[in-house]
Coordinates of C-alpha atoms and ligand atoms in Angstrom, one line a residue:
X602 CA 81.3 -9.6 -3.2
X603 CA 83.8 -12.2 -3.3
X604 CA 82.9 -15.9 -4.6
X605 CA 83.0 -18.7 -2.0
X606 CA 82.7 -22.3 -3.2
X607 CA 82.9 -25.3 -1.3
X608 CA 82.6 -29.3 -2.3
X609 CA 82.4 -32.6 -0.6
X610 CA 81.9 -36.0 -2.4
X611 CA 83.9 -38.9 -3.9
X612 CA 87.0 -38.3 -5.6
X613 CA 89.3 -35.0 -5.7
X614 CA 87.8 -31.7 -5.2
X615 CA 90.3 -29.6 -6.8
X616 CA 89.3 -29.6 -10.4
X617 CA 85.7 -28.5 -9.6
X618 CA 86.7 -26.1 -7.1
X619 CA 88.8 -24.6 -9.6
X620 CA 86.0 -24.8 -12.1
X621 CA 83.5 -23.1 -9.7
X622 CA 85.9 -20.4 -9.1
X623 CA 86.1 -19.7 -12.7
X624 CA 82.8 -19.4 -12.9
X625 CA 82.3 -17.0 -9.9
X626 CA 85.2 -14.5 -11.1
X627 CA 82.7 -12.3 -12.1
X628 CA 82.1 -11.5 -8.3
X629 CA 85.9 -10.5 -8.0
X630 CA 89.3 -11.2 -8.9
X631 CA 91.8 -9.8 -6.9
X632 CA 93.0 -13.2 -6.0
X633 CA 92.1 -16.6 -5.6
X634 CA 92.7 -19.7 -3.3
X635 CA 91.6 -23.4 -2.3
X636 CA 91.9 -25.3 0.6
X637 CA 91.6 -29.1 0.6
X638 CA 91.3 -31.6 3.6
X639 CA 94.1 -33.9 2.1
X640 CA 94.4 -37.7 2.2
X641 CA 96.3 -37.8 5.4
X642 CA 93.5 -35.5 7.1
X643 CA 95.4 -32.3 7.2
X644 CA 94.5 -28.9 5.5
X645 CA 96.3 -28.1 2.3
X646 CA 96.3 -24.0 1.3
X647 CA 97.1 -22.4 -2.0
X648 CA 96.3 -19.2 -3.0
X649 CA 97.8 -16.4 -5.0
X650 CA 97.0 -12.8 -5.8
X651 CA 95.1 -12.5 -9.4
X652 CA 92.9 -14.3 -11.0
X653 CA 92.3 -18.0 -11.1
X654 CA 94.6 -18.4 -13.7
X655 CA 97.5 -17.6 -11.7
X656 CA 96.2 -20.2 -8.8
X657 CA 95.9 -22.9 -11.7
X658 CA 99.5 -22.1 -12.7
X659 CA 100.4 -22.4 -8.9
X660 CA 99.2 -25.6 -8.6
X661 CA 100.6 -27.2 -11.7
X662 CA 103.5 -28.3 -9.5
X663 CA 101.6 -29.0 -6.7
X664 CA 98.6 -31.5 -6.9
X665 CA 96.2 -30.9 -4.3
X666 CA 94.6 -34.5 -3.6
X667 CA 91.5 -34.8 -1.3
X668 CA 87.5 -35.0 -1.7
X669 CA 86.5 -32.3 0.6
X670 CA 87.5 -28.4 0.0
X671 CA 86.7 -24.8 -0.2
X672 CA 87.6 -22.3 -2.8
X673 CA 87.4 -18.2 -2.8
X674 CA 87.9 -15.8 -5.5
X675 CA 88.7 -12.0 -3.8
X676 CA 87.3 -8.8 -4.2
X677 CA 89.2 -6.5 -1.6
X678 CA 87.7 -4.8 1.1
X679 CA 90.0 -5.2 3.7
X680 CA 93.6 -5.1 2.9
X681 CA 95.2 -4.6 -0.6
X682 CA 95.2 -7.5 -3.1
X683 CA 98.0 -9.8 -2.1
X684 CA 98.9 -13.7 -1.3
X685 CA 98.7 -13.0 2.3
X686 CA 95.0 -11.5 2.4
X687 CA 93.8 -14.2 -0.3
X688 CA 91.4 -16.8 1.2
X689 CA 91.2 -19.3 2.5
X690 CA 92.3 -18.2 6.1
X691 CA 93.6 -20.5 8.8
X692 CA 94.3 -20.5 12.3
X693 CA 97.8 -20.6 13.9
X694 CA 98.0 -24.7 13.8
X695 CA 96.5 -24.7 10.3
X696 CA 93.3 -26.9 11.7
X697 CA 90.6 -24.8 10.5
X698 CA 90.5 -23.2 6.9
X699 CA 87.8 -20.7 6.2
X700 CA 86.2 -18.7 3.1
X701 CA 84.4 -15.6 3.7
X702 CA 82.4 -13.3 1.5
X703 CA 81.1 -10.0 3.2
X704 CA 82.4 -7.7 6.0
X705 CA 82.8 -8.4 9.8
X706 CA 82.2 -5.3 11.0
X707 CA 83.6 -6.0 14.5
X708 CA 87.1 -7.5 13.6
X709 CA 88.8 -5.0 15.1
X710 CA 87.6 -5.9 18.6
X711 CA 87.9 -9.5 17.8
X712 CA 91.4 -9.4 16.6
X713 CA 92.6 -7.4 19.6
X714 CA 90.9 -10.2 22.0
X715 CA 92.2 -13.0 20.1
X716 CA 95.8 -11.4 19.9
X717 CA 95.7 -10.8 23.6
X718 CA 94.9 -14.5 23.8
X719 CA 98.3 -15.4 22.0
X720 CA 96.9 -15.6 18.7
X721 CA 99.0 -14.4 15.7
X722 CA 97.5 -12.8 12.4
X723 CA 99.1 -12.8 9.0
X724 CA 96.8 -10.9 6.9
X725 CA 95.2 -7.4 7.1
X726 CA 91.8 -8.9 6.5
X727 CA 88.4 -8.8 8.5
X728 CA 88.0 -12.7 8.1
X729 CA 90.9 -14.3 9.5
X730 CA 89.2 -13.7 12.9
X731 CA 87.0 -16.5 12.4
X732 CA 89.2 -19.3 11.8
X733 CA 90.8 -17.9 15.3
X734 CA 87.8 -17.9 16.9
X735 CA 86.9 -21.6 15.8
X736 CA 90.3 -22.8 16.8
X737 CA 89.8 -21.4 20.2
X738 CA 86.6 -23.0 20.5
X739 CA 88.3 -26.1 19.7
X740 CA 91.0 -25.9 22.1
X741 CA 88.3 -25.3 25.0
X742 CA 86.9 -28.8 23.6
X743 CA 83.8 -27.9 21.5
X744 CA 83.3 -30.2 18.3
X745 CA 83.8 -28.4 15.1
X746 CA 80.1 -27.8 14.5
X747 CA 79.7 -26.3 17.9
X748 CA 82.7 -24.7 17.5
X749 CA 81.5 -23.1 14.0
X750 CA 78.2 -21.9 16.1
X751 CA 80.3 -20.4 18.6
X752 CA 82.5 -18.3 16.4
X753 CA 79.8 -17.3 14.0
X754 CA 77.7 -15.9 16.7
X755 CA 80.5 -13.5 17.6
X756 CA 80.4 -11.6 14.5
X757 CA 78.3 -8.6 13.3
X758 CA 78.3 -7.8 9.7
X759 CA 77.5 -9.7 6.4
X760 CA 79.1 -13.0 5.8
X761 CA 78.8 -16.3 3.9
X762 CA 81.1 -18.5 5.3
X763 CA 82.4 -22.3 4.7
X764 CA 84.8 -24.0 6.7
X765 CA 86.8 -27.2 6.5
X766 CA 88.7 -28.7 9.6
X767 CA 91.6 -31.0 9.6
X768 CA 90.2 -34.9 10.0
X769 CA 86.6 -33.8 9.2
X770 CA 84.6 -35.1 6.3
X771 CA 82.1 -32.1 6.9
X772 CA 81.7 -28.5 5.4
X773 CA 80.3 -26.2 7.6
X774 CA 78.7 -23.3 6.2
X775 CA 76.6 -20.3 7.2
X776 CA 74.8 -16.9 5.9
X777 CA 73.6 -13.7 7.1
X778 CA 73.4 -11.2 4.4
X779 CA 75.4 -12.7 2.0
X780 CA 74.2 -15.2 -0.8
X781 CA 74.7 -19.0 -0.8
X782 CA 73.4 -21.6 -2.7
X783 CA 73.4 -25.4 -1.7
X784 CA 73.7 -27.9 -4.8
X785 CA 72.8 -31.4 -4.6
X786 CA 74.7 -33.7 -6.9
X787 CA 75.4 -37.3 -7.6
X788 CA 78.9 -37.8 -6.8
X789 CA 79.3 -34.7 -4.8
X790 CA 77.2 -31.6 -2.8
X791 CA 78.2 -28.0 -3.2
X792 CA 77.8 -25.0 -1.6
X793 CA 78.6 -21.6 -3.7
X794 CA 77.9 -17.8 -3.9
X795 CA 76.3 -18.5 -6.8
X796 CA 74.6 -21.4 -8.9
X797 CA 77.0 -21.1 -12.1
X798 CA 79.9 -22.4 -9.7
X799 CA 78.4 -25.8 -9.9
X800 CA 75.9 -25.8 -12.7
X801 CA 77.9 -28.2 -14.6
X802 CA 77.3 -30.7 -11.9
X803 CA 74.2 -30.3 -10.6
X804 CA 71.0 -28.5 -11.3
X805 CA 69.4 -29.2 -7.9
X806 CA 69.5 -26.1 -5.4
X807 CA 68.6 -24.8 -2.1
X808 CA 68.3 -21.3 -1.5
X809 CA 69.7 -21.2 1.8
X810 CA 68.1 -18.3 4.0
X811 CA 69.7 -15.9 6.8
X812 CA 71.2 -17.9 9.9
X813 CA 71.0 -21.4 8.3
X814 CA 73.7 -23.4 9.3
X815 CA 74.9 -26.3 6.8
X816 CA 76.5 -29.5 7.6
X817 CA 77.4 -30.9 4.2
X818 CA 79.4 -34.4 3.3
X819 CA 79.5 -36.5 0.4
X820 CA 76.3 -38.4 1.4
X821 CA 74.3 -35.7 2.1
X822 CA 73.4 -32.4 4.1
X823 CA 71.5 -30.9 7.2
X824 CA 70.5 -27.8 7.6
X825 CA 69.9 -26.1 11.0
X826 CA 69.2 -22.8 12.3
X827 CA 71.3 -21.0 14.8
X828 CA 70.2 -23.3 17.9
X829 CA 70.8 -26.5 16.0
X830 CA 66.9 -27.2 15.2
X831 CA 66.4 -28.8 11.9
X832 CA 65.0 -26.4 9.4
X833 CA 63.2 -27.7 6.0
X834 CA 64.2 -25.7 2.6
X835 CA 62.8 -26.6 -0.6
X836 CA 64.8 -28.4 -3.2
X837 CA 64.5 -26.2 -6.6
X838 CA 65.7 -26.9 -10.1
X839 CA 67.6 -24.4 -11.7
X840 CA 65.9 -23.7 -15.5
X841 CA 68.9 -22.4 -17.0
X842 CA 71.7 -24.7 -18.4
X843 CA 75.5 -24.6 -17.5
X844 CA 75.9 -23.8 -21.6
X845 CA 73.9 -20.3 -21.0
X846 CA 76.6 -19.4 -18.6
X847 CA 79.8 -20.1 -20.9
X848 CA 81.4 -17.7 -23.4
X849 CA 81.1 -20.2 -26.4
X850 CA 82.6 -18.7 -29.6
X851 CA 82.9 -15.3 -28.0
X852 CA 85.7 -13.7 -26.8
X853 CA 83.9 -12.1 -24.2
X854 CA 80.8 -12.4 -22.1
X855 CA 79.9 -9.0 -22.8
X856 CA 79.6 -9.2 -26.4
X857 CA 77.6 -12.7 -26.0
X858 CA 75.4 -11.0 -23.8
X859 CA 74.8 -7.9 -26.1
X860 CA 73.9 -10.4 -28.7
X861 CA 71.8 -12.4 -26.7
X862 CA 69.5 -9.3 -26.0
X863 CA 66.7 -10.2 -29.0
X864 CA 66.6 -13.8 -26.9
X865 CA 66.5 -12.4 -23.5
X866 CA 63.9 -9.8 -24.4
X867 CA 61.5 -12.4 -25.6
X868 CA 61.6 -14.3 -22.6
X869 CA 61.2 -11.0 -20.5
X870 CA 57.9 -10.3 -22.4
X871 CA 56.9 -13.8 -23.4
X872 CA 53.2 -14.4 -22.0
X873 CA 53.0 -11.3 -20.4
X874 CA 51.1 -9.2 -23.2
X875 CA 47.3 -10.4 -23.8
X876 CA 44.6 -8.0 -25.9
X877 CA 47.1 -5.1 -25.7
X878 CA 47.7 -5.0 -22.1
X879 CA 50.3 -6.4 -19.8
X880 CA 49.5 -9.4 -17.8
X881 CA 51.6 -10.0 -14.9
X882 CA 50.7 -13.6 -13.2
X883 CA 52.6 -12.4 -10.3
X884 CA 50.1 -10.4 -9.0
X885 CA 46.6 -11.0 -8.7
X886 CA 44.2 -8.9 -10.8
X887 CA 43.7 -6.2 -8.4
X888 CA 46.7 -6.5 -6.1
X889 CA 48.5 -3.4 -7.4
X890 CA 45.4 -1.2 -8.1
X891 CA 45.5 0.9 -4.9
X892 CA 49.3 2.1 -5.3
X893 CA 49.2 5.9 -5.4
X894 CA 53.3 6.4 -5.8
X895 CA 56.3 4.1 -7.1
X896 CA 59.6 4.7 -5.2
X897 CA 62.4 2.8 -7.4
X898 CA 65.6 2.0 -5.5
X899 CA 68.5 0.8 -7.4
X900 CA 72.4 1.2 -8.2
X901 CA 74.5 1.4 -11.3
X902 CA 72.6 0.0 -14.5
X903 CA 69.9 -1.0 -12.5
X904 CA 69.3 2.9 -11.3
X905 CA 69.5 3.6 -15.0
X906 CA 66.9 1.0 -15.7
X907 CA 65.1 2.3 -12.7
X908 CA 65.2 6.2 -14.0
X909 CA 63.7 5.0 -17.4
X910 CA 61.0 2.9 -15.8
X911 CA 60.1 5.8 -13.5
X912 CA 59.8 8.3 -16.7
X913 CA 57.5 5.4 -18.2
X914 CA 55.2 5.7 -15.2
X915 CA 54.9 9.4 -15.1
X916 CA 54.0 9.1 -18.9
X917 CA 51.2 7.3 -17.9
X918 CA 50.1 9.5 -15.2
X919 CA 51.5 7.4 -12.1
X920 CA 53.8 9.1 -9.4
X921 CA 57.3 7.8 -9.4
X922 CA 60.6 8.6 -8.6
X923 CA 63.9 7.0 -8.8
X924 CA 66.3 7.1 -6.2
X925 CA 70.2 5.8 -5.6
X926 CA 69.6 3.1 -3.1
X927 CA 72.9 3.9 -1.1
X928 CA 71.1 7.3 -0.4
X929 CA 67.5 5.6 0.3
X930 CA 68.9 3.5 2.6
X931 CA 69.8 5.8 5.2
X932 CA 67.9 8.9 4.0
X933 CA 64.5 7.4 3.2
X934 CA 61.9 9.7 1.5
X935 CA 58.3 9.7 3.0
X936 CA 56.1 7.1 2.0
X937 CA 52.5 5.3 2.8
X938 CA 50.7 2.0 2.8
X939 CA 49.9 3.1 -0.9
X940 CA 53.4 3.4 -2.0
X941 CA 55.3 0.6 -3.6
X942 CA 59.0 0.5 -3.1
X943 CA 60.7 -1.4 -6.0
X944 CA 64.0 -2.6 -5.6
X945 CA 65.6 -3.0 -9.2
X946 CA 68.8 -5.4 -8.9
X947 CA 69.7 -7.9 -11.5
X948 CA 71.7 -9.8 -8.7
X949 CA 69.0 -9.5 -6.2
X950 CA 71.9 -9.3 -3.9
X951 CA 73.4 -5.6 -4.2
X952 CA 74.1 -4.5 -0.4
X953 CA 72.9 -1.1 -1.2
X954 CA 69.7 -2.0 -2.7
X955 CA 69.0 -4.6 0.1
X956 CA 69.6 -2.1 2.6
X957 CA 66.9 0.3 0.9
X958 CA 64.6 -2.6 0.8
X959 CA 65.1 -3.6 4.5
X960 CA 64.7 0.2 5.4
X961 CA 61.2 0.0 3.1
X962 CA 60.1 -2.9 5.0
X963 CA 60.2 -1.1 8.1
X964 CA 57.8 1.5 6.7
X965 CA 53.9 0.9 5.7
X966 CA 54.9 0.8 2.1
X967 CA 54.7 -2.3 0.0
X968 CA 57.7 -3.8 -1.5
X969 CA 58.4 -5.4 -4.9
X970 CA 62.2 -6.6 -6.4
X971 CA 62.3 -6.7 -9.9
X972 CA 65.3 -9.1 -10.2
X973 CA 66.8 -11.7 -12.5
X974 CA 67.8 -14.2 -10.0
X975 CA 65.1 -16.6 -8.5
X976 CA 65.8 -17.2 -5.1
X977 CA 68.2 -14.3 -4.4
X978 CA 67.7 -12.0 -1.0
X979 CA 65.9 -9.1 -3.1
X980 CA 63.4 -11.7 -4.3
X981 CA 62.9 -13.4 -0.9
X982 CA 63.0 -10.2 1.4
X983 CA 60.7 -8.1 -0.7
X984 CA 56.7 -8.4 -0.7
X985 CA 56.6 -9.8 -4.4
X986 CA 59.0 -10.4 -7.0
X987 CA 58.9 -9.8 -10.6
X988 CA 61.5 -11.7 -12.6
X989 CA 62.9 -10.2 -15.7
X990 CA 63.8 -13.6 -17.0
X991 CA 67.2 -12.5 -18.9
X992 CA 69.4 -15.5 -18.3
X993 CA 72.8 -15.6 -16.7
X994 CA 74.7 -12.4 -17.1
X995 CA 78.3 -12.9 -16.3
X996 CA 80.3 -9.8 -17.7
X997 CA 80.7 -7.5 -14.9
X998 CA 79.3 -4.8 -17.2
X999 CA 75.5 -5.2 -17.3
X1000 CA 73.7 -5.3 -20.7
X1001 CA 71.3 -7.8 -21.4
X1002 CA 69.5 -7.3 -18.1
X1003 CA 69.5 -3.5 -18.5
X1004 CA 67.1 -4.1 -21.5
X1005 CA 65.1 -6.6 -19.5
X1006 CA 64.7 -4.5 -16.5
X1007 CA 63.5 -1.8 -18.9
X1008 CA 60.8 -4.3 -20.5
X1009 CA 59.8 -5.4 -17.0
X1010 CA 59.3 -1.9 -16.0
X1011 CA 57.5 -1.0 -19.1
X1012 CA 55.0 -3.9 -18.4
X1013 CA 54.6 -3.0 -14.6
X1014 CA 53.8 0.7 -15.9
X1015 CA 51.1 -0.8 -18.1
X1016 CA 49.9 -3.0 -15.3
X1017 CA 49.6 -0.1 -12.7
X1018 CA 48.0 2.1 -15.3
X1019 CA 45.1 -0.7 -16.0
X1020 CA 44.6 -1.0 -12.4
X1021 CA 44.0 2.9 -12.1
X1022 CA 42.2 2.7 -15.1
X1023 CA 39.8 0.2 -13.6
X1024 CA 39.3 2.4 -10.3
X1025 CA 38.6 5.2 -13.0
X1026 CA 40.6 7.5 -10.7
X1027 CA 41.4 10.9 -12.1
X1028 CA 44.7 11.4 -13.2
X1029 CA 46.5 14.8 -13.9
X1030 CA 48.4 14.4 -17.0
X1031 CA 50.4 17.2 -18.2
X1032 CA 51.3 17.3 -21.1
X1033 CA 48.9 14.6 -22.3
X1034 CA 51.4 12.0 -23.5
X1035 CA 48.6 10.0 -25.7
X1036 CA 48.9 13.0 -28.1
X1037 CA 51.3 12.6 -31.3
X1038 CA 54.5 14.0 -30.4
X1039 CA 56.2 16.8 -32.4
X1040 CA 58.2 14.3 -34.7
X1041 CA 55.0 12.6 -35.5
X1042 CA 55.7 9.6 -33.0
X1043 CA 52.8 8.6 -31.4
X1044 CA 52.6 7.6 -27.6
X1045 CA 50.5 5.8 -25.1
X1046 CA 49.6 2.6 -23.9
X1047 CA 50.9 0.7 -26.9
X1048 CA 52.6 -2.4 -24.7
X1049 CA 52.1 -4.9 -27.5
X1050 CA 55.0 -2.8 -29.3
X1051 CA 57.3 -4.5 -26.6
X1052 CA 56.7 -7.7 -28.5
X1053 CA 58.3 -6.0 -31.8
X1054 CA 61.3 -4.9 -29.6
X1055 CA 63.6 -8.0 -29.9
X1056 CA 63.6 -7.9 -33.9
X1057 CA 64.6 -4.2 -33.6
X1058 CA 67.4 -5.2 -31.4
X1059 CA 68.5 -7.7 -33.8
X1060 CA 68.8 -5.0 -36.5
X1061 CA 71.0 -3.3 -34.1
X1062 CA 73.4 -6.0 -32.7
X1063 CA 74.1 -6.8 -36.5
X1064 CA 74.9 -3.3 -37.4
X1065 CA 79.2 -2.8 -37.3
X1066 CA 78.4 1.3 -37.3
X1067 CA 79.6 1.4 -33.6
X1068 CA 82.9 -0.4 -34.5
X1069 CA 84.0 1.9 -36.7
X1070 CA 83.2 5.0 -34.9
X1071 CA 85.1 3.4 -31.9
X1072 CA 88.2 3.2 -33.9
X1073 CA 87.4 7.0 -35.9
X1074 CA 87.0 8.7 -32.4
X1075 CA 89.6 6.3 -30.3
X1076 CA 91.7 9.6 -29.7
X1077 CA 89.4 11.7 -27.8
X1078 CA 90.2 13.0 -24.8
X1079 CA 86.5 12.9 -23.1
X1080 CA 83.1 11.4 -24.0
X1081 CA 79.9 13.1 -23.0
X1082 CA 76.5 11.4 -23.5
X1083 CA 73.6 13.3 -23.8
X1084 CA 69.7 12.7 -23.9
X1085 CA 66.3 13.9 -22.5
X1086 CA 63.2 11.9 -21.4
X1087 CA 64.2 8.4 -21.8
X1088 CA 67.2 9.2 -23.6
X1089 CA 68.5 10.9 -20.5
X1090 CA 69.1 7.6 -18.6
X1091 CA 70.3 6.1 -21.5
X1092 CA 73.1 8.6 -21.6
X1093 CA 73.9 8.2 -18.3
X1094 CA 74.3 4.1 -18.7
X1095 CA 76.3 5.0 -21.9
X1096 CA 78.7 7.0 -20.2
X1097 CA 78.7 4.4 -17.2
X1098 CA 79.3 1.6 -19.5
X1099 CA 82.1 3.8 -21.4
X1100 CA 84.3 4.7 -18.3
X1101 CA 83.7 1.2 -16.9
X1102 CA 85.1 -0.8 -19.5
X1103 CA 87.4 1.7 -21.2
X1104 CA 88.9 3.4 -18.2
X1105 CA 88.4 6.7 -20.6
X1106 CA 86.6 9.7 -19.2
X1107 CA 82.9 9.6 -20.2
X1108 CA 79.9 11.4 -18.4
X1109 CA 76.4 11.6 -19.1
X1110 CA 74.2 14.4 -19.0
X1111 CA 70.6 15.7 -19.2
X1112 CA 70.7 17.2 -22.9
X1113 CA 69.1 20.6 -21.6
X1114 CA 71.5 20.4 -18.7
X1115 CA 74.9 20.8 -21.0
X1116 CA 74.5 25.0 -21.6
X1117 CA 73.9 25.0 -17.3
X1118 CA 78.0 24.1 -16.8
X1119 CA 79.2 21.1 -18.7
X1120 CA 79.5 23.2 -22.0
X1121 CA 82.4 24.6 -20.3
X1122 CA 84.4 21.2 -20.8
X1123 CA 83.2 21.0 -24.7
X1124 CA 86.3 21.2 -26.8
X1125 CA 87.2 20.0 -30.3
X1126 CA 88.9 16.9 -28.4
X1127 CA 85.4 16.2 -26.6
X1128 CA 83.0 13.6 -28.5
X1129 CA 79.6 14.1 -28.0
X1130 CA 77.3 11.0 -28.4
X1131 CA 73.4 12.6 -28.7
X1132 CA 70.5 10.0 -27.8
X1133 CA 67.6 10.5 -29.6
X1134 CA 64.4 8.8 -29.0
X1135 CA 61.8 10.2 -31.5
X1136 CA 60.4 12.8 -28.8
X1137 CA 61.6 16.3 -28.1
X1138 CA 64.4 15.8 -30.8
X1139 CA 64.1 18.9 -31.7
X1140 CA 64.9 20.3 -28.3
X1141 CA 68.0 18.1 -28.3
X1142 CA 69.0 19.1 -31.9
X1143 CA 69.8 22.5 -30.2
X1144 CA 72.0 20.9 -27.5
X1145 CA 73.7 18.9 -30.4
X1146 CA 74.2 22.6 -32.3
X1147 CA 75.6 24.0 -29.1
X1148 CA 78.2 21.5 -28.7
X1149 CA 78.9 21.5 -32.3
X1150 CA 79.7 25.3 -32.5
X1151 CA 82.4 24.9 -29.8
X1152 CA 84.0 22.3 -32.2
X1153 CA 83.0 19.1 -30.5
X1154 CA 82.3 16.1 -33.2
X1155 CA 78.6 14.9 -32.2
X1156 CA 77.6 11.5 -32.8
X1157 CA 73.7 10.7 -32.8
X1158 CA 72.1 7.7 -31.9
X1159 CA 68.4 7.4 -33.0
X1160 CA 65.5 6.5 -35.3
X1161 CA 65.8 5.9 -38.8
X1162 CA 63.4 8.7 -39.9
X1163 CA 65.0 11.8 -38.0
X1164 CA 66.1 12.9 -41.2
X1165 CA 66.9 16.6 -39.4
X1166 CA 69.3 15.4 -36.9
X1167 CA 70.8 12.9 -39.2
X1168 CA 71.7 15.9 -41.6
X1169 CA 73.1 17.8 -38.3
X1170 CA 75.1 15.4 -36.7
X1171 CA 78.8 14.3 -37.5
X1172 CA 77.8 10.6 -37.6
X1173 CA 74.6 8.6 -37.0
X1174 CA 74.0 5.3 -35.2
X1175 CA 70.3 4.5 -36.5
X1176 CA 67.9 2.0 -35.3
X1177 CA 64.7 1.2 -36.7
X1178 CA 61.6 3.4 -35.9
X1179 CA 59.6 2.3 -32.5
X1180 CA 57.7 4.2 -30.1
X1181 CA 59.5 6.8 -28.4
X1182 CA 59.0 5.0 -25.1
X1183 CA 61.1 2.0 -26.4
X1184 CA 63.6 3.7 -28.4
X1185 CA 66.0 4.2 -25.6
X1186 CA 66.5 0.6 -25.6
X1187 CA 67.5 0.2 -28.9
X1188 CA 69.8 3.4 -28.6
X1189 CA 71.3 1.5 -25.5
X1190 CA 72.6 -1.3 -27.8
X1191 CA 74.6 0.7 -29.9
X1192 CA 76.2 2.6 -26.9
X1193 CA 76.9 -1.0 -25.6
X1194 CA 78.6 -2.1 -28.7
X1195 CA 80.3 1.6 -28.9
X1196 CA 82.0 1.1 -25.2
X1197 CA 82.6 -2.7 -26.2
X1198 CA 84.5 -1.9 -29.4
X1199 CA 86.3 1.2 -27.6
X1200 CA 87.8 -1.2 -25.1
X1201 CA 88.2 -3.8 -27.3
X1202 CA 90.5 -1.3 -29.2
X1203 CA 92.2 -0.5 -25.9
X1204 CA 92.8 -4.0 -24.8
X1205 CA 90.9 -3.8 -21.8
X1206 CA 90.0 -6.7 -19.5
X1207 CA 86.3 -6.0 -20.9
X1208 CA 84.3 -9.1 -18.9
X1209 CA 86.5 -7.8 -15.4
X1210 CA 87.2 -4.2 -15.3
X1211 CA 89.9 -3.1 -12.8
X1212 CA 88.4 -2.8 -9.5
X1213 CA 84.8 -3.7 -10.3
X1214 CA 82.9 -6.8 -9.4
X1215 CA 79.4 -8.0 -10.8
X1216 CA 77.8 -8.1 -7.4
X1217 CA 78.6 -5.9 -4.8
X1218 CA 77.6 -7.1 -1.7
X1219 CA 79.3 -4.5 0.4
X1220 CA 77.7 -1.2 1.6
Ligands
AGP1479 C1 77.1 -1.8 -14.4 O1 77.4 -2.5 -15.7 C2 77.3 -2.5 -13.0 N1 77.4 -4.0 -13.2 C3 76.6 -2.1 -12.1 O2 76.5 -0.6 -12.1 C4 75.5 -2.8 -11.7 O3 74.5 -2.6 -12.5 C5 75.3 -2.3 -10.0 O4 76.3 -2.7 -9.0 C6 74.0 -2.9 -9.5 O5 73.8 -4.1 -9.7 P1 72.6 -5.3 -9.6 O6 71.8 -4.9 -10.4 O7 72.8 -6.4 -9.2 O8 72.0 -4.7 -8.0

């Protein structure tokens, strides 16, 4: 995790660095710091525990002048959040300052070696070895660029690093397993962990590759490989604007992003459905036709979207499994050259998911990244990429990307089924999902119904009922979420969102599983939130009654037409009737709002919940 930013240009760097850090805070907010090469040529560092606001307050009495600088916002991995552990880190003589995102695995060995050579350390971080390594090389007579090369060659682990050296106008940077993007501006050039850091200054970017080394100054940049040989990288234009990544009138990004779902879903689906079938221009017509089975790998909310997607695939007769990426990476399941391993990751930078993707790349399986970020590591490393087009998501709690991931996976399911139908492959369907469901809903290949989903989401986001229920049930001891079919991943997601931003005890269960243990925890002080989709709801109704007979109040979240459920539950969050395959997306929007309002009542740091970060780039 962590966010790094660097700027070399004309005029003072400090304001642009601070703006960059504010926009990267979703990557971590344990501390923030900057190092600027000041007018005298020396390096001035200012860093503070806490959010960027604390750093800005410290800088009020201490103006850092200078056109070249680096900045960092931290999510702690080695050493507690503190001023001392905050980046940038420097060597003993303050000649070199470094910001780093990632983990240096061999830092213990390097630290002992450097200590033996007389270097003194002031932090508990893995990062601090880097400026000392560079300083040692400088002392031995190397120039800054060569010293940077020498130092980074010694590192094992994952990193994106940027460095300033006293007396130098050039910033040096490199990456290995952690994201780093170059921004090419008019008055300055930039480097950052992610585009929002500099998007208000330029939309021209280069997504750097592992082992690229960049030398950046006010006039331009040069990219080389580790041996110093120049490499060519494409300059791309970012399609979303800086305004997309701002809060605007909203008090939280999360609320803004919940409300954006009708628009983001339209973006996901637009141009991808023709004559009632999905058309994914990313894939040539027969490209995925020989896929026999699909293995999804993902973490957190993306894992829940993957579970949802795997259910949709299975309902179309395609063998599909969703696995937690942190498990698959080091304990993979058997695959063949007809297996498609799909990494579902909003950021495209989640280390666990990338580790799974890399494990799959070593196997005969084909790989696909379903991601929101063009140019992300997942998009580049997988054989193919399917972009969910949700637009930037800044709030740490994933919201609109979940809906777009599910929509993209629904499109993928339809695409895969089309190919298999074309091959006339016999599929064992049990039960036949094209039959009418018990509740009267009809399922099958109605992919064009995806096009109506944004309007239905619009109805949910403008419904104030979740806010009322968040207040009504604010005193509960625990919140249990139950669901079946696609309602099960939605129940897990509802619980994740609730615990993540309210800090209350919340768990998700498969509805039928409640009676196999969790029911022992159900009391009148436990709120049970039941997700209904219009498919097998009569079974969930039994589970609702099981909870109610133990005194628990039950909130149902389901279609408008589910009369019996509505009459049974204590409260009901309704959404328009849609195909049961898509109903989970609507239920989930209600659950996002429930969590949001519950967190608001408790005055939580909704966009930056404690101990978490948006992009988890460490395993
Ligand atoms: C959920 O609100 C979290 N932000 C988290 O679970 C997240 O979904 C997970 O870390 C995976 O992130 P990714 O989609 O960027 O891979």
